C-alpha positions as a LaTeX table, in Angstrom:
\begin{tabular}{lrrr}
\hline
Residue & $x$ (\AA) & $y$ (\AA) & $z$ (\AA) \\
\hline
Met1 & 2.18 & 13.86 & 4.40 \\
Ile2 & 2.55 & 12.73 & 0.80 \\
Ala3 & $-0.60$ & 12.48 & $-1.28$ \\
Ala4 & $-0.70$ & 11.18 & $-4.82$ \\
Phe5 & $-3.78$ & 11.66 & $-6.97$ \\
Met6 & $-3.92$ & 8.40 & $-8.88$ \\
Ala7 & $-7.27$ & 7.77 & $-10.54$ \\
Val8 & $-10.57$ & 9.38 & $-11.40$ \\
Gly9 & $-13.50$ & 7.45 & $-12.71$ \\
Met10 & $-17.23$ & 7.56 & $-13.02$ \\
Met11 & $-19.48$ & 5.10 & $-11.30$ \\
Ala12 & $-22.78$ & 4.70 & $-13.11$ \\
Gln13 & $-23.45$ & 1.23 & $-11.81$ \\
Glu14 & $-23.59$ & $-0.02$ & $-8.24$ \\
Lys15 & $-19.86$ & $-0.81$ & $-8.04$ \\
Phe16 & $-16.40$ & 0.09 & $-9.32$ \\
Ser17 & $-12.91$ & $-1.37$ & $-8.97$ \\
Phe18 & $-9.25$ & $-0.40$ & $-9.09$ \\
Val19 & $-5.83$ & $-1.92$ & $-8.40$ \\
Ile20 & $-3.77$ & $-0.47$ & $-5.55$ \\
Gln21 & $-0.79$ & 1.22 & $-7.23$ \\
Gly22 & 0.75 & 3.45 & $-4.57$ \\
Ser23 & 4.43 & 3.58 & $-3.68$ \\
Glu24 & 4.19 & 1.50 & $-0.48$ \\
Asp25 & 4.32 & $-2.31$ & $-0.47$ \\
Thr26 & 1.51 & $-2.45$ & 2.09 \\
Tyr27 & $-1.13$ & $-0.07$ & 3.40 \\
Asn28 & $-2.74$ & $-0.43$ & 6.79 \\
Gln29 & $-5.89$ & 1.62 & 6.29 \\
Val30 & $-8.54$ & 2.23 & 3.64 \\
Arg31 & $-10.51$ & 5.44 & 4.15 \\
Val32 & $-13.61$ & 6.56 & 2.23 \\
Ile33 & $-14.54$ & 10.27 & 2.16 \\
Asn34 & $-17.97$ & 11.53 & 1.10 \\
Arg35 & $-17.79$ & 14.70 & $-0.99$ \\
Thr36 & $-21.21$ & 14.06 & $-2.53$ \\
Ser37 & $-24.54$ & 15.69 & $-1.72$ \\
Leu38 & $-25.79$ & 12.36 & $-0.36$ \\
Met39 & $-26.58$ & 11.95 & 3.32 \\
Asp40 & $-26.32$ & 8.60 & 5.10 \\
Leu41 & $-24.33$ & 6.99 & 2.30 \\
Arg42 & $-23.46$ & 3.33 & 2.93 \\
Cys43 & $-20.95$ & 1.33 & 0.91 \\
Arg44 & $-18.49$ & $-1.50$ & 1.31 \\
Val45 & $-14.98$ & $-2.18$ & 0.08 \\
Val46 & $-14.27$ & $-5.70$ & $-1.14$ \\
Val47 & $-11.12$ & $-7.51$ & $-2.26$ \\
Leu48 & $-11.50$ & $-8.89$ & $-5.80$ \\
Asp49 & $-9.72$ & $-11.50$ & $-7.88$ \\
Asp50 & $-8.68$ & $-10.89$ & $-11.50$ \\
Asn51 & $-12.17$ & $-11.91$ & $-12.70$ \\
Asp52 & $-13.92$ & $-9.45$ & $-10.34$ \\
Asn53 & $-15.12$ & $-12.21$ & $-8.01$ \\
Ile54 & $-15.29$ & $-11.16$ & $-4.36$ \\
Leu55 & $-12.58$ & $-12.82$ & $-2.27$ \\
Ser56 & $-13.41$ & $-11.03$ & 0.98 \\
Val57 & $-15.11$ & $-7.99$ & 2.46 \\
Tyr58 & $-12.53$ & $-5.45$ & 3.59 \\
Gly59 & $-15.03$ & $-3.23$ & 5.42 \\
Val60 & $-18.42$ & $-1.51$ & 5.49 \\
Tyr61 & $-18.43$ & 2.29 & 5.50 \\
Asn62 & $-21.17$ & 4.59 & 6.84 \\
Leu63 & $-20.88$ & 8.19 & 5.69 \\
Arg64 & $-23.22$ & 10.69 & 7.34 \\
Gly65 & $-22.86$ & 13.74 & 5.09 \\
Tyr66 & $-20.52$ & 15.97 & 3.13 \\
Asp67 & $-16.84$ & 15.51 & 4.05 \\
Asp68 & $-17.60$ & 12.69 & 6.48 \\
Ala69 & $-15.02$ & 9.91 & 6.47 \\
Asp70 & $-15.00$ & 6.33 & 7.66 \\
Phe71 & $-12.09$ & 3.91 & 7.72 \\
Asn72 & $-11.05$ & 0.33 & 8.34 \\
Thr73 & $-7.61$ & $-0.55$ & 9.62 \\
Glu74 & $-6.35$ & $-3.80$ & 8.15 \\
Arg75 & $-3.28$ & $-4.46$ & 6.00 \\
Ile76 & $-3.66$ & $-4.55$ & 2.25 \\
Arg77 & $-0.95$ & $-4.89$ & $-0.42$ \\
Arg78 & $-0.02$ & $-2.95$ & $-3.54$ \\
Gly79 & $-1.29$ & $-4.85$ & $-6.59$ \\
Met80 & $-4.47$ & $-6.06$ & $-4.89$ \\
Lys81 & $-7.73$ & $-5.24$ & $-6.60$ \\
Leu82 & $-10.39$ & $-3.48$ & $-4.56$ \\
Gly83 & $-14.02$ & $-2.87$ & $-5.37$ \\
Leu84 & $-16.46$ & $-0.39$ & $-3.89$ \\
Gln85 & $-20.07$ & $-1.51$ & $-3.78$ \\
Phe86 & $-23.21$ & 0.49 & $-3.12$ \\
Pro87 & $-26.59$ & $-0.92$ & $-2.06$ \\
Glu88 & $-28.86$ & $-2.45$ & $-4.68$ \\
Gly89 & $-30.90$ & 0.21 & $-6.45$ \\
Phe90 & $-28.26$ & 2.91 & $-5.91$ \\
Asp91 & $-28.83$ & 5.31 & $-8.81$ \\
His92 & $-26.69$ & 8.34 & $-7.98$ \\
Glu93 & $-23.85$ & 8.88 & $-10.47$ \\
Val94 & $-20.57$ & 9.36 & $-8.67$ \\
Leu95 & $-17.03$ & 10.35 & $-9.61$ \\
Tyr96 & $-14.21$ & 8.99 & $-7.49$ \\
Ser97 & $-10.53$ & 9.52 & $-6.94$ \\
Val98 & $-7.97$ & 7.33 & $-5.22$ \\
Glu99 & $-5.08$ & 8.80 & $-3.25$ \\
Tyr100 & $-2.22$ & 7.22 & $-1.35$ \\
Arg101 & $-1.15$ & 9.04 & 1.82 \\
Asp102 & 1.86 & 8.46 & 4.05 \\
Tyr103 & 1.28 & 9.45 & 7.69 \\
Pro104 & 3.69 & 8.81 & 10.59 \\
Phe105 & 1.93 & 5.59 & 11.72 \\
Phe106 & $-0.38$ & 4.81 & 8.79 \\
Asp107 & $-0.07$ & 4.34 & 5.06 \\
Val108 & $-3.56$ & 5.02 & 3.76 \\
Val109 & $-5.54$ & 4.32 & 0.59 \\
Val110 & $-8.10$ & 7.14 & 0.37 \\
Ile111 & $-11.20$ & 6.82 & $-1.82$ \\
Ile112 & $-12.96$ & 10.16 & $-2.33$ \\
Leu113 & $-16.50$ & 10.22 & $-3.75$ \\
Tyr114 & $-17.89$ & 13.23 & $-5.68$ \\
Asp115 & $-21.21$ & 14.05 & $-7.35$ \\
Lys116 & $-20.97$ & 13.59 & $-11.12$ \\
Asn117 & $-22.79$ & 16.85 & $-11.73$ \\
Ser118 & $-20.91$ & 19.02 & $-9.22$ \\
Glu119 & $-19.84$ & 22.53 & $-10.17$ \\
Phe120 & $-16.14$ & 21.63 & $-10.22$ \\
Ser121 & $-14.46$ & 18.49 & $-11.46$ \\
Pro122 & $-12.10$ & 16.65 & $-9.07$ \\
Glu123 & $-9.57$ & 16.48 & $-11.91$ \\
Phe124 & $-6.93$ & 19.16 & $-12.26$ \\
\hline
\end{tabular}
């Protein structure tokens, strides 16, 4: 398993975006992991154009607690722009990281969510 820590950001609004930059040409899964204190967290991953307009919904993710993960298996290419949206009125400040993992049958984009005010930063 190869994991590359690629980006950390803060989400103070109801959405954030990033461009897939891993080493693979295509990935066949996007996984979201909840490392926040929030229970029953719901979000969706969308594919965006260069002007941040939504082209399609990649998947809806339901996270039930700390370290819970949800995934959607559908091909996505390096260079595509993804956005993560939270429900309207979402007011919890979140840090996130994006990793690219190579498993025997899956190349995975992993989005990990953290509380902004956690004891330890996700950055090294």
